[in-house]
Structure formats: structure tokens, C-alpha cells
PDB file of C-alpha atoms in Angstrom:
ATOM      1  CA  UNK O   1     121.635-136.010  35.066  1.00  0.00           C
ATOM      2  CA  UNK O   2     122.016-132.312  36.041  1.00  0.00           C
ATOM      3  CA  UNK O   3     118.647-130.972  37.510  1.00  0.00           C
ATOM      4  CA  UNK O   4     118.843-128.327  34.646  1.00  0.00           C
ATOM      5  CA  UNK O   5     118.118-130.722  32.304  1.00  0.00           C
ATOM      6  CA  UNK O   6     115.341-132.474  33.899  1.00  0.00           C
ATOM      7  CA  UNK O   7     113.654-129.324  34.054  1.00  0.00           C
ATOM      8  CA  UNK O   8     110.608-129.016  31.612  1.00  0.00           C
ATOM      9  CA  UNK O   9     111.043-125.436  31.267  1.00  0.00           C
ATOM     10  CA  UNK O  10     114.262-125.221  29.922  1.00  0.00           C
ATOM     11  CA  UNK O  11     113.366-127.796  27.464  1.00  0.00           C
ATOM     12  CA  UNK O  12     110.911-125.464  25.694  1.00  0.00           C
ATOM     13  CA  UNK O  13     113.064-122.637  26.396  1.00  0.00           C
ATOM     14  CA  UNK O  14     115.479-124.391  23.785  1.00  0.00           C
ATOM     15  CA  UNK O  15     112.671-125.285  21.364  1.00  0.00           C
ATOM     16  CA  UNK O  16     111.399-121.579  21.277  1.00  0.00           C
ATOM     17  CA  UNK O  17     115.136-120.645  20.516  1.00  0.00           C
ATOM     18  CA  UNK O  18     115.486-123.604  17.500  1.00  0.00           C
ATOM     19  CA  UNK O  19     112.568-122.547  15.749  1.00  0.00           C
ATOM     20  CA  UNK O  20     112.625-119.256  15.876  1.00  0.00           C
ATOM     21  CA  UNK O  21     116.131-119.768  13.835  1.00  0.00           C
ATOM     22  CA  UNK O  22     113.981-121.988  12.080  1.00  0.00           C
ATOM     23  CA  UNK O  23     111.351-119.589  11.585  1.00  0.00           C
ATOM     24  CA  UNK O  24     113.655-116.865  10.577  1.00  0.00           C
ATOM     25  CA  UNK O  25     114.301-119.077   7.083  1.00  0.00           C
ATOM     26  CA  UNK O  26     110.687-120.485   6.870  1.00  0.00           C
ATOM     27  CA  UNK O  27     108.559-117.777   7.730  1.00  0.00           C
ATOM     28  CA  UNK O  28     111.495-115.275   5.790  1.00  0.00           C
ATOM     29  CA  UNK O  29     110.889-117.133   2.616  1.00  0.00           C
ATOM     30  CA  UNK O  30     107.069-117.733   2.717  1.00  0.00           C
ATOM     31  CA  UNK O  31     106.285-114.093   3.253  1.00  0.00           C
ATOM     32  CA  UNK O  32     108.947-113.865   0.652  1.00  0.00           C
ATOM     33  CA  UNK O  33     107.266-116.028  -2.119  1.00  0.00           C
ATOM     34  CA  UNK O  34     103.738-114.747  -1.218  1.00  0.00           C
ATOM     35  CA  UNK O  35     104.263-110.957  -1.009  1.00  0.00           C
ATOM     36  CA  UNK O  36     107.034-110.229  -2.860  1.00  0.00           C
ATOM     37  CA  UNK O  37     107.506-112.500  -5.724  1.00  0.00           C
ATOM     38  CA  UNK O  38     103.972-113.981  -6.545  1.00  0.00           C
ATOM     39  CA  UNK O  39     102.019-112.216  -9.485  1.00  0.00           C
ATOM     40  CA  UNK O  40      98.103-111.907  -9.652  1.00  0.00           C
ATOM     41  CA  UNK O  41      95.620-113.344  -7.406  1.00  0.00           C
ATOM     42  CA  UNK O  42      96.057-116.580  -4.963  1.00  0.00           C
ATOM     43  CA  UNK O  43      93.678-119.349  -5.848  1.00  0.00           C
ATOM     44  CA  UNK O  44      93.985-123.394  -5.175  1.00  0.00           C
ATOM     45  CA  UNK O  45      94.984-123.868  -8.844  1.00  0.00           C
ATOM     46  CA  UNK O  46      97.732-121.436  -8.487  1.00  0.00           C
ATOM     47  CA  UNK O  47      98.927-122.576  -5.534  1.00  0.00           C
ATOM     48  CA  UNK O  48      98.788-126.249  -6.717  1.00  0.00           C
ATOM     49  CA  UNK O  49     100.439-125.277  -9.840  1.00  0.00           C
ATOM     50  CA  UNK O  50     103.266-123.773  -7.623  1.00  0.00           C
ATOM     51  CA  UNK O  51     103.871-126.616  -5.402  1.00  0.00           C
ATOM     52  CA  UNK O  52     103.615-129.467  -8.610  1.00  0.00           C
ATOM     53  CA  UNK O  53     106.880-127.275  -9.816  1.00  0.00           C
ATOM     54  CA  UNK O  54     108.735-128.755  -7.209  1.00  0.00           C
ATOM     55  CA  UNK O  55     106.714-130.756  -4.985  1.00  0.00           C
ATOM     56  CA  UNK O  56     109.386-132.655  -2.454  1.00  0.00           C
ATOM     57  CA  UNK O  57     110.457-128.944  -1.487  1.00  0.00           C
ATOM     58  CA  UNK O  58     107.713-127.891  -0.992  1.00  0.00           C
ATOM     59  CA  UNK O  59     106.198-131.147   0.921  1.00  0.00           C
ATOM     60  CA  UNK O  60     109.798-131.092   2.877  1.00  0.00           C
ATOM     61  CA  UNK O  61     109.573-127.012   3.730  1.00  0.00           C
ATOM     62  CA  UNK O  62     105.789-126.851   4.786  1.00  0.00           C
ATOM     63  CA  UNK O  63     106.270-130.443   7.292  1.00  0.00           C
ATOM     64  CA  UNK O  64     108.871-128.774   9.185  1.00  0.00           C
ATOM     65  CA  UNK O  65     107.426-124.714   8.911  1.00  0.00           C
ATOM     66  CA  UNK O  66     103.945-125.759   9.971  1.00  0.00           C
ATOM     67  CA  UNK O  67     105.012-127.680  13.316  1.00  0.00           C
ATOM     68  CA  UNK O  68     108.073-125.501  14.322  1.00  0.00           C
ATOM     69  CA  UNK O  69     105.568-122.237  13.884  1.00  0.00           C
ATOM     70  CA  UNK O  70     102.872-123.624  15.726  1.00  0.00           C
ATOM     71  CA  UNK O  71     105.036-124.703  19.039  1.00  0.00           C
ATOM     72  CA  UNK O  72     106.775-121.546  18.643  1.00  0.00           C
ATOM     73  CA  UNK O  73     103.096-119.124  18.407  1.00  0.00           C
ATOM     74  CA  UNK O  74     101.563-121.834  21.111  1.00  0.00           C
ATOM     75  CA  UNK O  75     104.729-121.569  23.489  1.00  0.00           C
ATOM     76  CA  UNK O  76     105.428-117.762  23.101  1.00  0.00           C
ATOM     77  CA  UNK O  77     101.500-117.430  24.497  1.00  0.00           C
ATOM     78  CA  UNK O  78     102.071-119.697  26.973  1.00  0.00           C
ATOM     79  CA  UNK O  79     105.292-117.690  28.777  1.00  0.00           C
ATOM     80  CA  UNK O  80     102.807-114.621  28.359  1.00  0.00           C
ATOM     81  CA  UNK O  81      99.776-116.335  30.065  1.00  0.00           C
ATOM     82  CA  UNK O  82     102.531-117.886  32.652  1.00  0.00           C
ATOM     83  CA  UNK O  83     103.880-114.327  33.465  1.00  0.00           C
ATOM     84  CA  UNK O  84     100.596-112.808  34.412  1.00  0.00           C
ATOM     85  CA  UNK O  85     101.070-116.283  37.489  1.00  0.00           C
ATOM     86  CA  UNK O  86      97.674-118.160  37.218  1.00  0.00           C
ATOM     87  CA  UNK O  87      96.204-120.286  39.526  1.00  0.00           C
ATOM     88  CA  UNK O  88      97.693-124.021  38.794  1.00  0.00           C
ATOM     89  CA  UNK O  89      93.640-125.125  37.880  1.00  0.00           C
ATOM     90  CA  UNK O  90      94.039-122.316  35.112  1.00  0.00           C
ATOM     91  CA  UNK O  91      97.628-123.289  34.459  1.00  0.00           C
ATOM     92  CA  UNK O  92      96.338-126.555  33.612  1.00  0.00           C
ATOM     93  CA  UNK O  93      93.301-125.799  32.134  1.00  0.00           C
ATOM     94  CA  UNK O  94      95.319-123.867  29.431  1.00  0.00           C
ATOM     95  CA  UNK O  95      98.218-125.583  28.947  1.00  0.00           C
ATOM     96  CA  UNK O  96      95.663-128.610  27.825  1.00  0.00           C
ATOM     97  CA  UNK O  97      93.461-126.182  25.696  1.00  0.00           C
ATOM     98  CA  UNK O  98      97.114-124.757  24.101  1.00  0.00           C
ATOM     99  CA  UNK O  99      98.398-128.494  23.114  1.00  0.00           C
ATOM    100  CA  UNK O 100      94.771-129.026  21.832  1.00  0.00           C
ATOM    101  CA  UNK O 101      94.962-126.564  19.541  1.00  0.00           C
ATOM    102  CA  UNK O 102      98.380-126.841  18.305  1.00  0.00           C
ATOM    103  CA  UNK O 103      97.724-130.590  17.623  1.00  0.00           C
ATOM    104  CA  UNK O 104      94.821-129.423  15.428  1.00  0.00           C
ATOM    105  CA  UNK O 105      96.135-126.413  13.935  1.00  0.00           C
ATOM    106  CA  UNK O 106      99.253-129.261  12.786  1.00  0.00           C
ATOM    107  CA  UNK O 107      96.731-131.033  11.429  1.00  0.00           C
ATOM    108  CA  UNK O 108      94.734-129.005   9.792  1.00  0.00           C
ATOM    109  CA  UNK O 109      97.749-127.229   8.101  1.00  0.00           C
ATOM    110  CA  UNK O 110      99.242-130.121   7.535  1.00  0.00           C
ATOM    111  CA  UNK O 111      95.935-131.182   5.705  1.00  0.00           C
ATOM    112  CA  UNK O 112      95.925-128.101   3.804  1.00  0.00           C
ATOM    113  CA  UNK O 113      99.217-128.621   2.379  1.00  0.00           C
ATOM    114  CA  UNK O 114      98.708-132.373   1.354  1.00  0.00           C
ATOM    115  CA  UNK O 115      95.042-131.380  -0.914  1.00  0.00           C
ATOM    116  CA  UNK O 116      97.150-128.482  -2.253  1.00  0.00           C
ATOM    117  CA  UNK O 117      99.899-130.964  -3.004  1.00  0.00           C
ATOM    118  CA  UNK O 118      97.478-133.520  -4.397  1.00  0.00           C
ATOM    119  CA  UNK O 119      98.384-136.665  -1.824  1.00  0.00           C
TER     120      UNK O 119
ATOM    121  CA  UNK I   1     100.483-100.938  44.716  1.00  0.00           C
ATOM    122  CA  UNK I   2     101.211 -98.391  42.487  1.00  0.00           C
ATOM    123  CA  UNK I   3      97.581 -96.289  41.774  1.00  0.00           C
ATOM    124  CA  UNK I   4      98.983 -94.379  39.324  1.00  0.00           C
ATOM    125  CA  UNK I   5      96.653 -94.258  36.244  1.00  0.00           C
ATOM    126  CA  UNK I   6      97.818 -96.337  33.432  1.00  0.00           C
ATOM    127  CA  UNK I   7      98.435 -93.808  31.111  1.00  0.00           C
ATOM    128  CA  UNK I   8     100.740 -92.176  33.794  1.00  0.00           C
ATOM    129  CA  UNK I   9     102.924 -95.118  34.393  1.00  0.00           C
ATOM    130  CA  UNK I  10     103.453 -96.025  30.501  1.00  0.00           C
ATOM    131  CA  UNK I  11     104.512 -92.261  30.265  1.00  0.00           C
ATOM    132  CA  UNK I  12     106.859 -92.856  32.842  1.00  0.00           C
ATOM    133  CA  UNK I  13     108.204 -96.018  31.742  1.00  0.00           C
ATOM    134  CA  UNK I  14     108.366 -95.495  27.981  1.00  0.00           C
ATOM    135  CA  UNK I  15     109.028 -91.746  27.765  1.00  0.00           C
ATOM    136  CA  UNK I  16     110.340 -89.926  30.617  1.00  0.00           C
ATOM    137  CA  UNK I  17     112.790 -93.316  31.425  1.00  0.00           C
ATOM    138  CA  UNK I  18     112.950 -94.753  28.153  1.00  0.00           C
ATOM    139  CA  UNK I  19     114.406 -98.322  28.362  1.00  0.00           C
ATOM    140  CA  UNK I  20     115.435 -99.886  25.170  1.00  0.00           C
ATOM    141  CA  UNK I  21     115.892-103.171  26.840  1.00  0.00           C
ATOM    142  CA  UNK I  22     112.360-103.132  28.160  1.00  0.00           C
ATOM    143  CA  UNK I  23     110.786-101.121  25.300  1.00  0.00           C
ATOM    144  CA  UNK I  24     111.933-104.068  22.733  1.00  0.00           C
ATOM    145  CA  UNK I  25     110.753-106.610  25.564  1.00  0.00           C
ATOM    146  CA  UNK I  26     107.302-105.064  25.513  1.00  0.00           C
ATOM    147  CA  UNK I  27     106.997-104.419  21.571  1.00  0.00           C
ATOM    148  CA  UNK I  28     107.772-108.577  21.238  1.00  0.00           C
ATOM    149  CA  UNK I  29     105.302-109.701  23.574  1.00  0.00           C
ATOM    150  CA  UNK I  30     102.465-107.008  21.499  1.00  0.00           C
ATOM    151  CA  UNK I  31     103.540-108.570  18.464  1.00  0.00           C
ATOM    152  CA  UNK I  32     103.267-112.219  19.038  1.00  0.00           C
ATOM    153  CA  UNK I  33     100.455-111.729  21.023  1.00  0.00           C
ATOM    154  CA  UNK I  34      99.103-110.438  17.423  1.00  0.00           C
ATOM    155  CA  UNK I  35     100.537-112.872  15.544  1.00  0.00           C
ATOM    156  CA  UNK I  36      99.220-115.581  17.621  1.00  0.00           C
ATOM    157  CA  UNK I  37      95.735-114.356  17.115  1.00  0.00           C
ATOM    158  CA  UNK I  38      96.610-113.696  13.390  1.00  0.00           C
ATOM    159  CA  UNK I  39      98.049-117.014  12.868  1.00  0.00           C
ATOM    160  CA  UNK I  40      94.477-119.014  14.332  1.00  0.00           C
ATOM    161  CA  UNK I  41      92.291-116.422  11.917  1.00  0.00           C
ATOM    162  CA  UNK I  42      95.712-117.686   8.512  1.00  0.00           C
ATOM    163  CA  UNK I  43      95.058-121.196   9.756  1.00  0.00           C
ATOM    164  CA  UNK I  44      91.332-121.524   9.796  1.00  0.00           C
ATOM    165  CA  UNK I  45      91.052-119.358   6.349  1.00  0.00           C
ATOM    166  CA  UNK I  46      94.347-121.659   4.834  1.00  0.00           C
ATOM    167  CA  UNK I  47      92.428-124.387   6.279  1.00  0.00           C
ATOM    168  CA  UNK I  48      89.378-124.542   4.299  1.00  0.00           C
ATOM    169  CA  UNK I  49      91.692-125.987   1.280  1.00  0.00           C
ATOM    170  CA  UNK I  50      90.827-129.138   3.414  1.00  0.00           C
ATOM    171  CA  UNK I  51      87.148-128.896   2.042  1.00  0.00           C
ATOM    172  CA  UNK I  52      88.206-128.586  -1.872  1.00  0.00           C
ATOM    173  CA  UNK I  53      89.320-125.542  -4.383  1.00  0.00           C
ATOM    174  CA  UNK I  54      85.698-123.991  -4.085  1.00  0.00           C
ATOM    175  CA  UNK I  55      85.905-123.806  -0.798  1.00  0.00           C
ATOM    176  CA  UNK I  56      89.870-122.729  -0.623  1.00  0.00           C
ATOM    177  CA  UNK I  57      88.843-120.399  -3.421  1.00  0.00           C
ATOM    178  CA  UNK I  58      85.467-118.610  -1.707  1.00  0.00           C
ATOM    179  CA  UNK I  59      87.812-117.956   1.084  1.00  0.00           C
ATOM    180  CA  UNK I  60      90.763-116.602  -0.401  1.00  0.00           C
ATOM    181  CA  UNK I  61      88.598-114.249  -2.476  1.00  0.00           C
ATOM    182  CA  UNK I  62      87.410-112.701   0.796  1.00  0.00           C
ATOM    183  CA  UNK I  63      90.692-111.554   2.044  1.00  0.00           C
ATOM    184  CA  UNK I  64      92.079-110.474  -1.193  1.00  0.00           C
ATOM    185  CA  UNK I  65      90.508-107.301  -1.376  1.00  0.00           C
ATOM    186  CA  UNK I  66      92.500-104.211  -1.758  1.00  0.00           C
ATOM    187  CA  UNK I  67      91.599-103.537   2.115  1.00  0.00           C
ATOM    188  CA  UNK I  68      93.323-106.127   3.248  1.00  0.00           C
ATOM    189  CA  UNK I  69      96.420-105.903   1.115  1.00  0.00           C
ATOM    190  CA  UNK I  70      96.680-102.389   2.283  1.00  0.00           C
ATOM    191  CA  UNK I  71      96.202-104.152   6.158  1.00  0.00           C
ATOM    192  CA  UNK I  72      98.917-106.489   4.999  1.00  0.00           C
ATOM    193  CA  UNK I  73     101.893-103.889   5.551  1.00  0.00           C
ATOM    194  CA  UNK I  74     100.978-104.107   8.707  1.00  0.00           C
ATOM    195  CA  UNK I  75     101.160-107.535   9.036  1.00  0.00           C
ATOM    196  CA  UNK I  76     104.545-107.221   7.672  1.00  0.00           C
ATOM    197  CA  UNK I  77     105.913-104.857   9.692  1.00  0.00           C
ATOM    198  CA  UNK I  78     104.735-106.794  12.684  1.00  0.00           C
ATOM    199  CA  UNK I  79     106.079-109.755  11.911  1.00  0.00           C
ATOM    200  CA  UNK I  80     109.624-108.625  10.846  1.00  0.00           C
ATOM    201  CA  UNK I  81     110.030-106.577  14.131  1.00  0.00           C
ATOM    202  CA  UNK I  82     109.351-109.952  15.580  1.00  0.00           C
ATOM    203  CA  UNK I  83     111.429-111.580  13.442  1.00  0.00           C
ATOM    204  CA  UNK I  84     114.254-109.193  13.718  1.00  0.00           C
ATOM    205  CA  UNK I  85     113.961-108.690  17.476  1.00  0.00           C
ATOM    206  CA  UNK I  86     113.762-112.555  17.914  1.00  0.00           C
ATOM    207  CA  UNK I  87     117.038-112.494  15.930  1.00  0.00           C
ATOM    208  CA  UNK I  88     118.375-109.750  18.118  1.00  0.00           C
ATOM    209  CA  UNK I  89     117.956-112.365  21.074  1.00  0.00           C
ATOM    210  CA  UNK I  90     119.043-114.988  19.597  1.00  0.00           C
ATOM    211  CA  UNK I  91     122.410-113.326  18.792  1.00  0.00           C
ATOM    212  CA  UNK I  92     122.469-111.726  22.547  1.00  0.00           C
ATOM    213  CA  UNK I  93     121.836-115.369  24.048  1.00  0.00           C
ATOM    214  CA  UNK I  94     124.463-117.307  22.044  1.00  0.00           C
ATOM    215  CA  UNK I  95     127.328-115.272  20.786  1.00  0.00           C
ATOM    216  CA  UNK I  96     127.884-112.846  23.994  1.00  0.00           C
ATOM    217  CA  UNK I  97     127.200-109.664  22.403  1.00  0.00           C
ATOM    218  CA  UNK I  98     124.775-108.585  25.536  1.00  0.00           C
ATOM    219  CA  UNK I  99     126.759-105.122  25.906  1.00  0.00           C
ATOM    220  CA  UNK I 100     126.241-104.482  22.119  1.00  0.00           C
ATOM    221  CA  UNK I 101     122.354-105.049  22.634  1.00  0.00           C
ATOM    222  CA  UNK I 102     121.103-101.384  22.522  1.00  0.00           C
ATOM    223  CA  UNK I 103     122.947-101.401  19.643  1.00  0.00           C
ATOM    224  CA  UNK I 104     121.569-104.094  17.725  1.00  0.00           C
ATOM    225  CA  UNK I 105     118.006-102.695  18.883  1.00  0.00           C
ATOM    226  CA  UNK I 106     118.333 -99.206  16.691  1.00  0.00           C
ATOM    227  CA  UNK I 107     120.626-101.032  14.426  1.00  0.00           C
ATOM    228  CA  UNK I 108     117.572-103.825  13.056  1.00  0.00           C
ATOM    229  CA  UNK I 109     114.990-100.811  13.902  1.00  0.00           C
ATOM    230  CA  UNK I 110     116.380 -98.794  11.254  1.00  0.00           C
ATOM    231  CA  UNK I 111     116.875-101.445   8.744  1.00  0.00           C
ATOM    232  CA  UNK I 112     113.305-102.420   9.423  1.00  0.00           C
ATOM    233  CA  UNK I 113     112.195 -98.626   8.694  1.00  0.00           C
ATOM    234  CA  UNK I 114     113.721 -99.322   5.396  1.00  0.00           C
ATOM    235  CA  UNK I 115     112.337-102.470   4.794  1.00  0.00           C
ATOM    236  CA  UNK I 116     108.889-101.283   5.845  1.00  0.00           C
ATOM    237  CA  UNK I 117     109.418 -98.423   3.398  1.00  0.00           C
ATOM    238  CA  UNK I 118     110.120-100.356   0.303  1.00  0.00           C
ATOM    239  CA  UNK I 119     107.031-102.735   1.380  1.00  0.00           C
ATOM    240  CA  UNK I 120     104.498-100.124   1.859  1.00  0.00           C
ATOM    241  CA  UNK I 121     105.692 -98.341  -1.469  1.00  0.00           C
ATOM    242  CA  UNK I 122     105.467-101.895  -3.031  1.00  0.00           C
ATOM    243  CA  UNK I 123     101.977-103.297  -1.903  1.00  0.00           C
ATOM    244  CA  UNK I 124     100.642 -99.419  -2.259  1.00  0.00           C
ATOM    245  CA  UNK I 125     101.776 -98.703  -5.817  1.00  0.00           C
ATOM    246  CA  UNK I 126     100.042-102.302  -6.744  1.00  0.00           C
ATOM    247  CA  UNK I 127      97.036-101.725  -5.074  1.00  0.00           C
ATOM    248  CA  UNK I 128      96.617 -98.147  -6.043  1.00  0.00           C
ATOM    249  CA  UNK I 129      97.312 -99.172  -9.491  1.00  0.00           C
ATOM    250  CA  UNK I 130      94.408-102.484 -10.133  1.00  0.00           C
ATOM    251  CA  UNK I 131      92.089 -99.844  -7.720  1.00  0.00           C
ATOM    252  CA  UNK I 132      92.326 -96.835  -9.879  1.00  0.00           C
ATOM    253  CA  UNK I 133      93.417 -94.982  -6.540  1.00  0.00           C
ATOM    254  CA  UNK I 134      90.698 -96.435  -4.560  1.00  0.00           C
ATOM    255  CA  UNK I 135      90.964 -98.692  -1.632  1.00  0.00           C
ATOM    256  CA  UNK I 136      87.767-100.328   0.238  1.00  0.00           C
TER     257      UNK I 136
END
């Protein structure tokens, strides 16, 4: 195997790159649909009402936007915290605290989704 | 070490030798810095649907205020320079267009300007309108 590939870095370096083009759709339509096309104020019922319209895309478009903008936010901090060259305790220390929260946030918004979606 | 105040040195480096390379470098690592922190404060308000429609609802109701639609062309315009930058590099990194990269800068800034313009007019005339011209 060529050492490039073994290398960690370059494996998140690609996974920044795919969902950002990714993100470019998701996040491009949700701000979309929430800023430009919804009407009137933003409450559970509405939202619920929204997603029972057509609940598989909407089930199918949130499971992939919520995980591929998370490791993308999560990531992009990371190079930033790596470029200021912490000690490797703090390197650690963060990198744990950064999967962490990612895992939650995934959760969470995952969660979120699922009571709007009523499963 | 460079001891020149701060101030000084992001004079020098932004307007006396104006980079557009390093200038869109910078602007992308402001912006998802700020989207980062945005995105934790989206996620734990979005995040309180876990906890039923009252909660979800009480929630909601606090950052639908005309102050924060008004803060929301902001958020717009910061996450659509990110977007379009991101884009920008994406199309430098896998279709060879490095040399045209300047270009693609000032071409996606202006068509952001735009875009920013319409929004602004868009979420200003709506708020203005349900406010009676007042926004707090």
C-alpha cells in the first residue's frame, strides 16, 4: 500500500473535500427551504407537517446532512487548532473532546429529526 | 519575531500587499470558525425537539424575533462565502484551474454581493413589514 494512503491525514483531507460537495447541495437547499421558501413562523407542528409531506426524503436528506456537516464543522476546527501546533497532550486532549462532541451532536440531531418525523 | 503591533502587520498584509490567495484563506478560516460556534448554539436550540413540541416550540419562539432575522443576513452571508469559497477550492483542487484562482475569487465575490443583496432586501422588507418599521 503506498504510504500516502496509510496516512490518517489524508484520509480526512478527502472527507472534508466529499462533504463539503455534499454540503454544497444539503446545506444549499436547507437554507433554501428555511429562508427563502417557508411562510410564517417555524414551530414543531409546522415542521412535522413539512416532513409527513414527504417523509423518506426528508428521513434520507437529514441522515446523510447531519453526519457529513458535523465531520466537516468538527474537522475544519481541528486543522485550525492543529495549525496553531499544540503540544501532543493537548492534541489529544482535543481531538477526544472533538469526536465527543460530534458523536453527540449526531445524535442529538439525529434525535431531533426522528421526534419531528414521528419514529 | 516580528514586534510589530498587530494592527500594523494586518495593514501590511491585507492592504498595502493585498493577497487574494491569502485574503480568501483567512476570510474561510473566520467563517467556519463562526459557523462552528454557530452550528453547537443551531444544534442545542434544534435539539430541544428531543424533549417534545413545547419544548421545540419555547425555543424556537426565542430566536424568531425580528432581531435575529435581521442577524440572520449575516448568517447568510457567512455561510455562502464559505460555501462559495469552499467551492472555489474544490474546483482549484480537482479540475486544474489553479492559475484561474484569483479569478474565481472576485468572480463568486461578486455574485455573492448580489446574492447578499437580494437576501438582505428579502429578510428586511419582511421584517420591516410584520414590525411596522421596528426591529428589537
Amino acid at each position: 500500500m503506498p504510504d500516502i494512503v496509510r496516512s490518517k491525514g489524508v484520509i480526512y483531507w478527502f472527507f472534508q473535500r466529499v462533504t463539503a460537495l455534499l454540503l454544497v447541495y444539503f446545506l444549499g437547499t436547507h437554507i433554501v427551504i428555511l429562508h427563502f421558501i417557508k411562510k410564517g413562523t417555524i414551530t414543531f407542528a409546522s415542521v412535522a407537517e413539512k416532513f409527513a409531506a414527504n417523509p423518506g426524503f426528508y428521513k434520507l436528506f437529514y441522515f446523510i446532512f447531519i453526519p457529513s456537516l458535523v465531520f466537516h464543522a468538527l474537522n475544519g476546527a481541528w486543522s485550525v487548532i492543529v495549525d496553531f501546533n499544540p503540544p501532543e497532550n493537548v492534541r489529544k486532549v482535543t481531538g477526544a473532546a472533538l469526536w465527543l462532541i460530534g458523536i453527540s451532536a449526531t445524535l442529538l440531531g439525529l434525535k431531533a429529526i426522528s421526534a419531528m418525523l414521528g419514529v | 519575531m516580528d514586534k510589530k503591533n498587530v494592527f500594523v502587520k494586518l495593514y501590511d498584509d491585507f492592504i498595502l500587499n493585498f493577497n487574494t490567495g491569502m485574503t480568501a484563506w483567512v476570510l474561510h478560516r473566520i467563517t467556519g470558525v463562526l459557523l462552528v460556534v454557530y452550528f453547537l448554539m443551531h444544534a442545542f436550540v434544534i435539539g430541544s425537539a428531543v424533549r417534545g413540541h413545547v419544548s421545540f416550540d419555547a425555543a424556537l419562539a426565542k430566536v424568531q424575533t425580528p432581531f435575529f432575522h435581521v442577524l440572520e443576513i449575516g448568517l447568510i452571508g457567512v455561510i455562502f462565502f464559505h460555501l462559495l469559497n469552499g467551492l472555489r477550492l474544490l474546483i482549484i483542487d480537482l479540475s486544474g484551474l489553479s492559475k484561474a484562482h484569483k479569478a474565481l475569487f472576485w468572480v463568486f465575490t461578486i455574485a455573492l454581493v448580489v446574492f447578499m443583496g437580494y437576501t438582505a432586501n428579502m429578510i428586511l422588507t419582511e421584517v420591516l413589514s410584520t414590525t411596522g418599521g421596528q426591529i428589537k
